[in-house]
Amino acid sequence: MRLSEELIWRGFSAETTIQDPTELDTREVKKFYWGADPSADSLTIGNLAAAMMCACFVRHGYEPTLLVGGATGQIGDPKENGERDLKSLDEVEHNKKCIAEQMRRVFRQDDIRVVDNYDWFKEMKYLEFLREVGKAFSMTQLLDRQFVQNRIGEGGSGISYAEFSYTLIQGYDFLHLYRKYGINLQLCGADQFGNCSSGIHLIKRLEGAKADAWSTPLIIDPATGRKFGKSEGNAIWLDSKKTSIFDFYQFWLNQTDEAVEYLLKIYTLLEKDEVEEIMAKHQTNPGQREAQKALARGVTEVVHGKEATEAVINLSERLFKGGLEELTSDEICEFSEFLATAKKRTGLFEVLVKTGLCTSKGEARKLAAAGAITVNGVKVAEDAPISQTAIVKRGKNKFAVVV
């Protein structure tokens, strides 16, 4: 399958400046860049969808460049409904390193070129930026952007000059990478296409050259209708400290029959014939959840590797077959790599809150009273310190470890 065919089959096609997708198959310069905003020290599964699109280009011979926005991260990509909190330089630097490492795993390349736009902006003088970049845009162009209209229109929260300027900074990034590395293609999520067009405009205006952007649709949670991503309050993180490998695996395992084929194409490396075979088996016997198992295995392997995936599959089988009271302390300690953990001699209700099994001690108290909390397979109704190594379970499928 050619790149253009795979992108369309997987659903990695939204707004683009490329009129004929087959141009991507024979493009003379096979280089692209993709930018990540270091507003957190981990990407989410929303970001992962765009990263999987980038990985598709890499598999077809394109040279990737990952831009982690040390400069833009200090301003914040404008939201539809309000200003972002500014990050410190130290926090941005930490986030940048974490994101770069995650992308190396997804791209399956240790030698990805990683650049930081702070490196070229830190010495740039304000008047220099206005003369070269500011003069290349009209206010009409900028005010017509949808996010600006939403922020300054009736009922909008307004917008600072810093965030208003964000698109110019990102546009200059594209210009800089074109000049230094000859990169003439930017990949992005559909919500970034407007910012990409700023770079295309600058390259045409200042270099007399053609550049392009290719975007992928935002991924919508089929169950809730909300966008996959941290800003929507339903974040599933790639960092196992934020979302345990067990919870990550279970998230995909619990996807609906209606959504699973759509998600298999986006989030796994399975080929077209493999997906078709999996879906045929699934439709024959949906109760076996073959498609969900393939999805959970495939995504977890991409993010956490095969060894961790096999381990978490084995863990899932052991946790759900019962007999938790028969597990030894050593066996429980092995689970701590994959489950949220708390320390021994901590009260049960505090353990439930710290590990994310409950949102508050009040909720923990109600669930315990209702018989929904067990410690090593035994129902516990009252709050008390947990002194032994233990598996704490909420309901049917939420677990944590006390070690």
Short mmCIF file of C-alpha atoms in Angstrom, two decimals:
data_model
loop_
_atom_site.label_atom_id
_atom_site.label_comp_id
_atom_site.label_asym_id
_atom_site.label_seq_id
_atom_site.Cartn_x
_atom_site.Cartn_y
_atom_site.Cartn_z
CA MET A 1 0.00 0.00 0.00
CA ARG A 2 1.38 3.40 -0.98
CA LEU A 3 1.61 6.24 1.52
CA SER A 4 -1.33 8.15 0.01
CA GLU A 5 -3.49 5.02 0.14
CA GLU A 6 -2.51 4.15 3.71
CA LEU A 7 -3.17 7.68 4.98
CA ILE A 8 -6.69 7.66 3.54
CA TRP A 9 -7.42 4.07 4.67
CA ARG A 10 -6.33 4.82 8.24
CA GLY A 11 -8.30 8.07 8.36
CA PHE A 12 -5.24 10.35 8.51
CA SER A 13 -6.65 12.91 6.10
CA ALA A 14 -8.27 16.26 6.86
CA GLU A 15 -7.40 19.75 5.57
CA THR A 16 -4.36 19.91 3.32
CA THR A 17 -2.75 22.13 0.71
CA ILE A 18 -1.95 19.06 -1.41
CA GLN A 19 -4.63 18.70 -4.06
CA ASP A 20 -3.67 15.17 -5.17
CA PRO A 21 -2.63 12.88 -2.28
CA THR A 22 -0.60 10.68 -4.67
CA GLU A 23 1.90 13.56 -4.83
CA LEU A 24 3.11 12.34 -1.43
CA ASP A 25 4.24 9.05 -3.00
CA THR A 26 6.66 10.69 -5.43
CA ARG A 27 7.55 13.90 -3.59
CA GLU A 28 11.10 14.95 -4.43
CA VAL A 29 11.91 16.19 -0.92
CA LYS A 30 10.72 13.61 1.61
CA LYS A 31 11.07 15.59 4.80
CA PHE A 32 8.48 16.78 7.32
CA TYR A 33 8.24 18.32 10.73
CA TRP A 34 5.69 17.94 13.47
CA GLY A 35 5.45 20.20 16.49
CA ALA A 36 4.54 19.37 20.08
CA ASP A 37 3.58 21.92 22.72
CA PRO A 38 5.48 21.20 25.98
CA SER A 39 2.57 22.24 28.21
CA ALA A 40 2.86 18.91 30.06
CA ASP A 41 5.58 16.32 30.55
CA SER A 42 3.65 13.70 28.61
CA LEU A 43 1.62 13.40 25.45
CA THR A 44 -1.91 12.00 25.54
CA ILE A 45 -3.66 9.58 23.23
CA GLY A 46 -5.03 12.64 21.42
CA ASN A 47 -1.47 13.62 20.50
CA LEU A 48 -0.68 9.98 19.78
CA ALA A 49 -3.08 9.92 16.82
CA ALA A 50 -1.08 12.65 15.05
CA ALA A 51 2.16 10.91 16.04
CA MET A 52 0.88 7.68 14.46
CA MET A 53 0.22 9.64 11.26
CA CYS A 54 3.82 10.89 11.39
CA ALA A 55 5.06 7.33 11.94
CA CYS A 56 3.18 6.34 8.79
CA PHE A 57 5.19 8.90 6.80
CA VAL A 58 8.40 7.59 8.39
CA ARG A 59 7.60 4.00 7.35
CA HIS A 60 7.29 5.25 3.77
CA GLY A 61 10.74 6.83 3.72
CA TYR A 62 10.16 10.36 5.02
CA GLU A 63 12.76 11.98 7.27
CA PRO A 64 11.11 13.32 10.45
CA THR A 65 11.96 16.37 12.50
CA LEU A 66 10.28 16.81 15.86
CA LEU A 67 9.92 20.39 17.04
CA VAL A 68 9.31 20.77 20.76
CA GLY A 69 8.27 24.37 21.34
CA GLY A 70 10.46 25.77 24.08
CA ALA A 71 9.58 29.27 22.85
CA THR A 72 5.93 28.74 21.92
CA GLY A 73 5.48 26.73 25.11
CA GLN A 74 6.22 29.86 27.11
CA ILE A 75 3.24 31.57 25.47
CA GLY A 76 0.79 28.72 24.98
CA ASP A 77 -1.18 27.64 21.95
CA PRO A 78 -4.37 29.72 22.05
CA LYS A 79 -7.45 27.90 23.28
CA GLU A 80 -10.97 28.60 22.09
CA ASN A 81 -12.14 29.89 25.45
CA GLY A 82 -9.35 31.53 27.46
CA GLU A 83 -5.69 32.22 28.20
CA ARG A 84 -3.28 29.43 29.10
CA ASP A 85 -1.12 29.53 32.22
CA LEU A 86 2.49 30.38 31.43
CA LYS A 87 5.14 27.74 32.16
CA SER A 88 8.54 28.41 33.70
CA LEU A 89 11.69 27.84 31.60
CA ASP A 90 12.70 24.90 33.80
CA GLU A 91 9.28 23.28 33.44
CA VAL A 92 9.30 23.72 29.66
CA GLU A 93 12.80 22.17 29.47
CA HIS A 94 11.72 19.16 31.53
CA ASN A 95 8.56 18.66 29.47
CA LYS A 96 10.52 18.94 26.23
CA LYS A 97 12.88 16.09 27.17
CA CYS A 98 10.02 13.81 28.24
CA ILE A 99 8.03 14.37 25.04
CA ALA A 100 11.07 13.81 22.80
CA GLU A 101 11.69 10.43 24.45
CA GLN A 102 8.08 9.37 23.93
CA MET A 103 8.22 10.30 20.26
CA ARG A 104 11.39 8.29 19.71
CA ARG A 105 9.52 5.22 20.94
CA VAL A 106 6.49 5.87 18.72
CA PHE A 107 8.62 6.54 15.62
CA ARG A 108 10.87 3.57 16.48
CA GLN A 109 13.93 5.70 15.82
CA ASP A 110 16.60 6.72 18.30
CA ASP A 111 18.16 9.31 15.99
CA ILE A 112 15.18 11.55 15.26
CA ARG A 113 16.20 15.15 14.79
CA VAL A 114 14.70 17.06 17.71
CA VAL A 115 14.75 20.85 17.57
CA ASP A 116 13.63 23.52 20.02
CA ASN A 117 12.36 26.83 18.67
CA TYR A 118 13.73 28.57 21.76
CA ASP A 119 17.18 28.05 20.22
CA TRP A 120 16.45 30.45 17.36
CA PHE A 121 14.11 32.80 19.20
CA LYS A 122 16.23 33.47 22.29
CA GLU A 123 18.58 35.80 20.42
CA MET A 124 16.01 37.34 18.08
CA LYS A 125 15.34 41.03 18.63
CA TYR A 126 11.77 42.25 18.72
CA LEU A 127 12.22 44.80 15.93
CA GLU A 128 13.88 42.16 13.78
CA PHE A 129 10.86 39.89 14.22
CA LEU A 130 8.41 42.68 13.39
CA ARG A 131 10.32 43.72 10.29
CA GLU A 132 10.67 40.23 8.83
CA VAL A 133 7.57 38.42 10.06
CA GLY A 134 5.10 41.08 11.20
CA LYS A 135 5.33 42.99 7.91
CA ALA A 136 4.46 39.82 5.99
CA PHE A 137 0.94 39.59 7.47
CA SER A 138 -2.06 41.86 7.33
CA MET A 139 -4.28 42.30 10.38
CA THR A 140 -7.21 41.15 8.26
CA GLN A 141 -5.54 37.76 7.76
CA LEU A 142 -4.99 37.34 11.48
CA LEU A 143 -8.37 38.61 12.65
CA ASP A 144 -10.13 36.22 10.29
CA ARG A 145 -8.72 33.18 12.16
CA GLN A 146 -11.55 31.25 13.82
CA PHE A 147 -9.95 31.06 17.28
CA VAL A 148 -9.47 34.85 17.25
CA GLN A 149 -13.10 35.38 16.24
CA ASN A 150 -14.23 33.12 19.08
CA ARG A 151 -12.13 34.99 21.63
CA ILE A 152 -12.92 38.58 20.59
CA GLY A 153 -16.52 38.09 19.47
CA GLU A 154 -19.61 38.58 21.60
CA GLY A 155 -19.29 36.57 24.79
CA GLY A 156 -15.60 35.86 24.14
CA SER A 157 -12.98 36.10 26.88
CA GLY A 158 -10.63 38.34 24.90
CA ILE A 159 -7.10 37.48 23.85
CA SER A 160 -3.69 38.74 24.93
CA TYR A 161 -1.22 40.10 22.40
CA ALA A 162 1.11 37.20 23.32
CA GLU A 163 -1.38 34.51 22.28
CA PHE A 164 -2.52 36.57 19.31
CA SER A 165 1.11 36.46 18.11
CA TYR A 166 1.42 32.69 18.53
CA THR A 167 0.57 31.94 14.90
CA LEU A 168 3.37 34.28 13.70
CA ILE A 169 5.89 32.49 15.88
CA GLN A 170 4.81 29.07 14.63
CA GLY A 171 4.87 30.37 11.09
CA TYR A 172 8.46 31.50 11.56
CA ASP A 173 9.35 28.01 12.82
CA PHE A 174 8.34 26.56 9.45
CA LEU A 175 10.33 29.26 7.65
CA HIS A 176 13.42 28.58 9.79
CA LEU A 177 13.25 24.81 9.23
CA TYR A 178 12.78 25.36 5.49
CA ARG A 179 15.85 27.58 5.36
CA LYS A 180 18.06 25.34 7.53
CA TYR A 181 16.99 21.81 6.58
CA GLY A 182 14.95 22.20 3.40
CA ILE A 183 11.78 20.97 5.12
CA ASN A 184 8.75 21.91 3.02
CA LEU A 185 6.00 19.83 4.64
CA GLN A 186 4.40 20.27 8.05
CA LEU A 187 2.17 17.58 9.58
CA CYS A 188 -0.40 18.50 12.19
CA GLY A 189 -3.75 17.86 13.80
CA ALA A 190 -6.71 19.55 12.13
CA ASP A 191 -6.86 22.18 14.89
CA GLN A 192 -3.36 23.41 13.91
CA PHE A 193 -3.95 23.81 10.20
CA GLY A 194 -4.45 27.57 10.48
CA ASN A 195 -1.10 28.00 12.23
CA CYS A 196 0.55 25.84 9.56
CA SER A 197 -0.79 28.14 6.87
CA SER A 198 1.16 31.01 8.46
CA GLY A 199 4.41 29.18 7.72
CA ILE A 200 3.32 28.37 4.19
CA HIS A 201 2.54 32.07 3.67
CA LEU A 202 5.95 33.16 5.00
CA ILE A 203 7.89 30.67 2.86
CA LYS A 204 6.05 31.83 -0.26
CA ARG A 205 6.35 35.54 0.64
CA LEU A 206 9.98 35.60 1.77
CA GLU A 207 11.54 32.69 -0.15
CA GLY A 208 9.33 32.49 -3.23
CA ALA A 209 8.97 28.77 -2.59
CA LYS A 210 6.12 26.31 -2.17
CA ALA A 211 5.46 24.51 1.10
CA ASP A 212 2.59 22.30 2.20
CA ALA A 213 0.65 21.11 5.23
CA TRP A 214 -1.15 17.82 5.78
CA SER A 215 -3.49 17.43 8.74
CA THR A 216 -5.30 14.56 10.41
CA PRO A 217 -8.78 14.82 11.98
CA LEU A 218 -9.08 15.24 15.72
CA ILE A 219 -10.00 11.94 17.36
CA ILE A 220 -13.37 11.90 19.08
CA ASP A 221 -14.15 9.51 21.92
CA PRO A 222 -17.01 7.46 20.43
CA ALA A 223 -18.53 6.85 23.87
CA THR A 224 -18.65 10.47 25.05
CA GLY A 225 -18.40 12.54 21.87
CA ARG A 226 -15.51 14.46 23.46
CA LYS A 227 -12.06 15.02 22.00
CA PHE A 228 -9.34 12.63 23.14
CA GLY A 229 -6.90 14.82 25.07
CA LYS A 230 -5.91 16.30 28.39
CA SER A 231 -7.95 19.50 28.05
CA GLU A 232 -11.21 17.55 27.95
CA GLY A 233 -10.85 16.03 31.43
CA ASN A 234 -10.66 12.47 30.06
CA ALA A 235 -6.92 12.24 29.56
CA ILE A 236 -5.16 8.96 28.93
CA TRP A 237 -1.44 9.73 29.14
CA LEU A 238 1.48 7.95 27.48
CA ASP A 239 3.52 8.33 30.67
CA SER A 240 2.95 5.28 32.87
CA LYS A 241 3.31 7.44 35.99
CA LYS A 242 0.23 9.41 34.92
CA THR A 243 -1.76 6.53 33.43
CA SER A 244 -0.61 3.10 34.60
CA ILE A 245 0.17 0.56 31.90
CA PHE A 246 -2.67 -1.59 33.25
CA ASP A 247 -5.19 1.28 33.01
CA PHE A 248 -3.84 2.18 29.57
CA TYR A 249 -4.38 -1.38 28.35
CA GLN A 250 -7.82 -1.61 29.96
CA PHE A 251 -8.93 1.67 28.33
CA TRP A 252 -8.47 0.19 24.87
CA LEU A 253 -9.83 -3.22 25.89
CA ASN A 254 -13.10 -1.55 26.95
CA GLN A 255 -13.79 0.25 23.67
CA THR A 256 -17.18 -0.35 22.04
CA ASP A 257 -17.86 -2.60 19.08
CA GLU A 258 -18.90 0.49 17.09
CA ALA A 259 -15.55 2.23 17.60
CA VAL A 260 -13.02 -0.58 17.54
CA GLU A 261 -12.32 -0.82 13.80
CA TYR A 262 -11.92 2.96 13.54
CA LEU A 263 -9.43 2.90 16.43
CA LEU A 264 -7.53 -0.14 15.13
CA LYS A 265 -6.67 1.74 11.94
CA ILE A 266 -5.46 4.84 13.77
CA TYR A 267 -3.66 3.51 16.81
CA THR A 268 -2.05 0.22 15.73
CA LEU A 269 0.50 -0.84 13.13
CA LEU A 270 -1.73 -3.64 11.84
CA GLU A 271 -1.98 -3.87 8.04
CA LYS A 272 -5.25 -3.65 6.12
CA ASP A 273 -5.60 -7.41 5.63
CA GLU A 274 -4.88 -8.03 9.32
CA VAL A 275 -7.56 -5.55 10.42
CA GLU A 276 -10.06 -7.10 8.01
CA GLU A 277 -9.31 -10.59 9.36
CA ILE A 278 -9.65 -9.42 12.97
CA MET A 279 -12.96 -7.69 12.26
CA ALA A 280 -14.32 -10.76 10.45
CA LYS A 281 -13.56 -12.92 13.51
CA HIS A 282 -15.02 -10.28 15.78
CA GLN A 283 -18.28 -10.08 13.86
CA THR A 284 -18.61 -13.85 13.96
CA ASN A 285 -18.36 -13.89 17.77
CA PRO A 286 -18.44 -10.37 19.30
CA GLY A 287 -18.49 -11.81 22.82
CA GLN A 288 -14.88 -12.93 22.49
CA ARG A 289 -13.87 -9.27 21.92
CA GLU A 290 -11.10 -10.27 19.51
CA ALA A 291 -10.97 -6.78 18.01
CA GLN A 292 -10.70 -5.06 21.39
CA LYS A 293 -7.92 -7.44 22.44
CA ALA A 294 -6.02 -6.71 19.22
CA LEU A 295 -6.51 -2.97 19.72
CA ALA A 296 -5.34 -3.01 23.35
CA ARG A 297 -2.31 -5.14 22.51
CA GLY A 298 -1.39 -3.07 19.45
CA VAL A 299 -1.54 0.37 21.08
CA THR A 300 0.17 -0.75 24.28
CA GLU A 301 3.03 -2.26 22.26
CA VAL A 302 3.50 1.01 20.38
CA VAL A 303 3.66 3.10 23.55
CA HIS A 304 5.15 0.74 26.16
CA GLY A 305 6.85 -2.02 24.17
CA LYS A 306 6.19 -5.73 23.68
CA GLU A 307 7.66 -6.93 26.97
CA ALA A 308 5.51 -4.63 29.10
CA THR A 309 2.47 -5.47 26.99
CA GLU A 310 2.86 -9.21 27.50
CA ALA A 311 3.31 -8.62 31.22
CA VAL A 312 0.19 -6.48 31.55
CA ILE A 313 -1.88 -9.00 29.56
CA ASN A 314 -0.76 -11.74 31.97
CA LEU A 315 -1.51 -9.45 34.91
CA SER A 316 -5.02 -8.75 33.59
CA GLU A 317 -5.75 -12.47 33.30
CA ARG A 318 -4.59 -13.07 36.89
CA LEU A 319 -6.52 -10.16 38.36
CA PHE A 320 -9.79 -11.05 36.69
CA LYS A 321 -9.77 -14.77 37.31
CA GLY A 322 -10.20 -14.23 41.08
CA GLY A 323 -8.21 -15.73 43.92
CA LEU A 324 -6.56 -12.45 44.92
CA GLU A 325 -6.38 -13.64 48.52
CA GLU A 326 -4.02 -16.42 47.40
CA LEU A 327 -1.39 -14.11 45.89
CA THR A 328 1.96 -13.90 47.68
CA SER A 329 3.63 -10.64 48.68
CA ASP A 330 6.29 -11.16 46.01
CA GLU A 331 3.63 -11.65 43.33
CA ILE A 332 1.82 -8.49 44.39
CA CYS A 333 5.06 -6.50 44.36
CA GLU A 334 5.59 -7.55 40.73
CA PHE A 335 2.28 -5.87 39.86
CA SER A 336 3.47 -2.47 41.14
CA GLU A 337 5.21 -1.76 37.82
CA PHE A 338 1.87 -1.75 36.05
CA LEU A 339 -0.64 -0.49 38.63
CA ALA A 340 -0.98 2.72 40.63
CA THR A 341 0.71 2.23 44.00
CA ALA A 342 0.52 3.50 47.57
CA LYS A 343 2.67 2.84 50.63
CA LYS A 344 1.87 0.46 53.45
CA ARG A 345 0.49 1.85 56.72
CA THR A 346 -1.65 4.30 54.74
CA GLY A 347 -5.38 4.45 55.47
CA LEU A 348 -7.61 2.63 52.99
CA PHE A 349 -9.60 5.71 51.98
CA GLU A 350 -6.40 7.68 51.42
CA VAL A 351 -5.04 4.81 49.32
CA LEU A 352 -8.18 4.89 47.17
CA VAL A 353 -7.79 8.63 46.56
CA LYS A 354 -4.01 8.61 46.02
CA THR A 355 -4.18 5.82 43.46
CA GLY A 356 -7.08 7.42 41.59
CA LEU A 357 -9.60 4.69 42.39
CA CYS A 358 -11.77 7.33 44.07
CA THR A 359 -11.99 11.08 43.62
CA SER A 360 -12.45 11.82 47.33
CA LYS A 361 -12.57 10.17 50.74
CA GLY A 362 -16.30 10.78 50.74
CA GLU A 363 -16.69 8.69 47.61
CA ALA A 364 -14.39 6.04 49.11
CA ARG A 365 -16.53 5.88 52.24
CA LYS A 366 -19.74 5.39 50.24
CA LEU A 367 -18.24 2.69 48.03
CA ALA A 368 -16.78 0.83 50.98
CA ALA A 369 -20.13 0.91 52.78
CA ALA A 370 -21.78 -0.47 49.66
CA GLY A 371 -19.36 -3.41 49.53
CA ALA A 372 -17.55 -2.23 46.40
CA ILE A 373 -14.03 -2.19 47.91
CA THR A 374 -11.88 -5.25 48.57
CA VAL A 375 -8.37 -5.69 49.95
CA ASN A 376 -6.73 -8.94 48.81
CA GLY A 377 -10.13 -10.25 47.80
CA VAL A 378 -11.87 -9.44 51.11
CA LYS A 379 -14.56 -6.75 51.30
CA VAL A 380 -13.66 -3.89 53.62
CA ALA A 381 -16.34 -1.47 54.82
CA GLU A 382 -14.36 0.79 57.20
CA ASP A 383 -11.32 3.01 56.92
CA ALA A 384 -8.17 1.54 58.47
CA PRO A 385 -4.41 1.54 57.74
CA ILE A 386 -3.26 -1.21 55.35
CA SER A 387 -0.23 -2.80 56.98
CA GLN A 388 0.41 -5.66 54.54
CA THR A 389 1.29 -5.84 50.86
CA ALA A 390 -2.08 -5.81 49.16
CA ILE A 391 -4.18 -5.57 46.01
CA VAL A 392 -6.96 -3.02 46.47
CA LYS A 393 -9.91 -3.37 44.11
CA ARG A 394 -12.81 -1.05 43.37
CA GLY A 395 -15.81 -2.57 41.66
CA LYS A 396 -15.12 -5.04 38.87
CA ASN A 397 -12.05 -3.70 37.09
CA LYS A 398 -10.16 -0.99 38.99
CA PHE A 399 -7.05 -2.04 40.91
CA ALA A 400 -4.16 -0.56 42.89
CA VAL A 401 -1.22 -1.99 44.81
CA VAL A 402 -0.08 -1.26 48.38
CA VAL A 403 3.60 -2.09 48.89
#
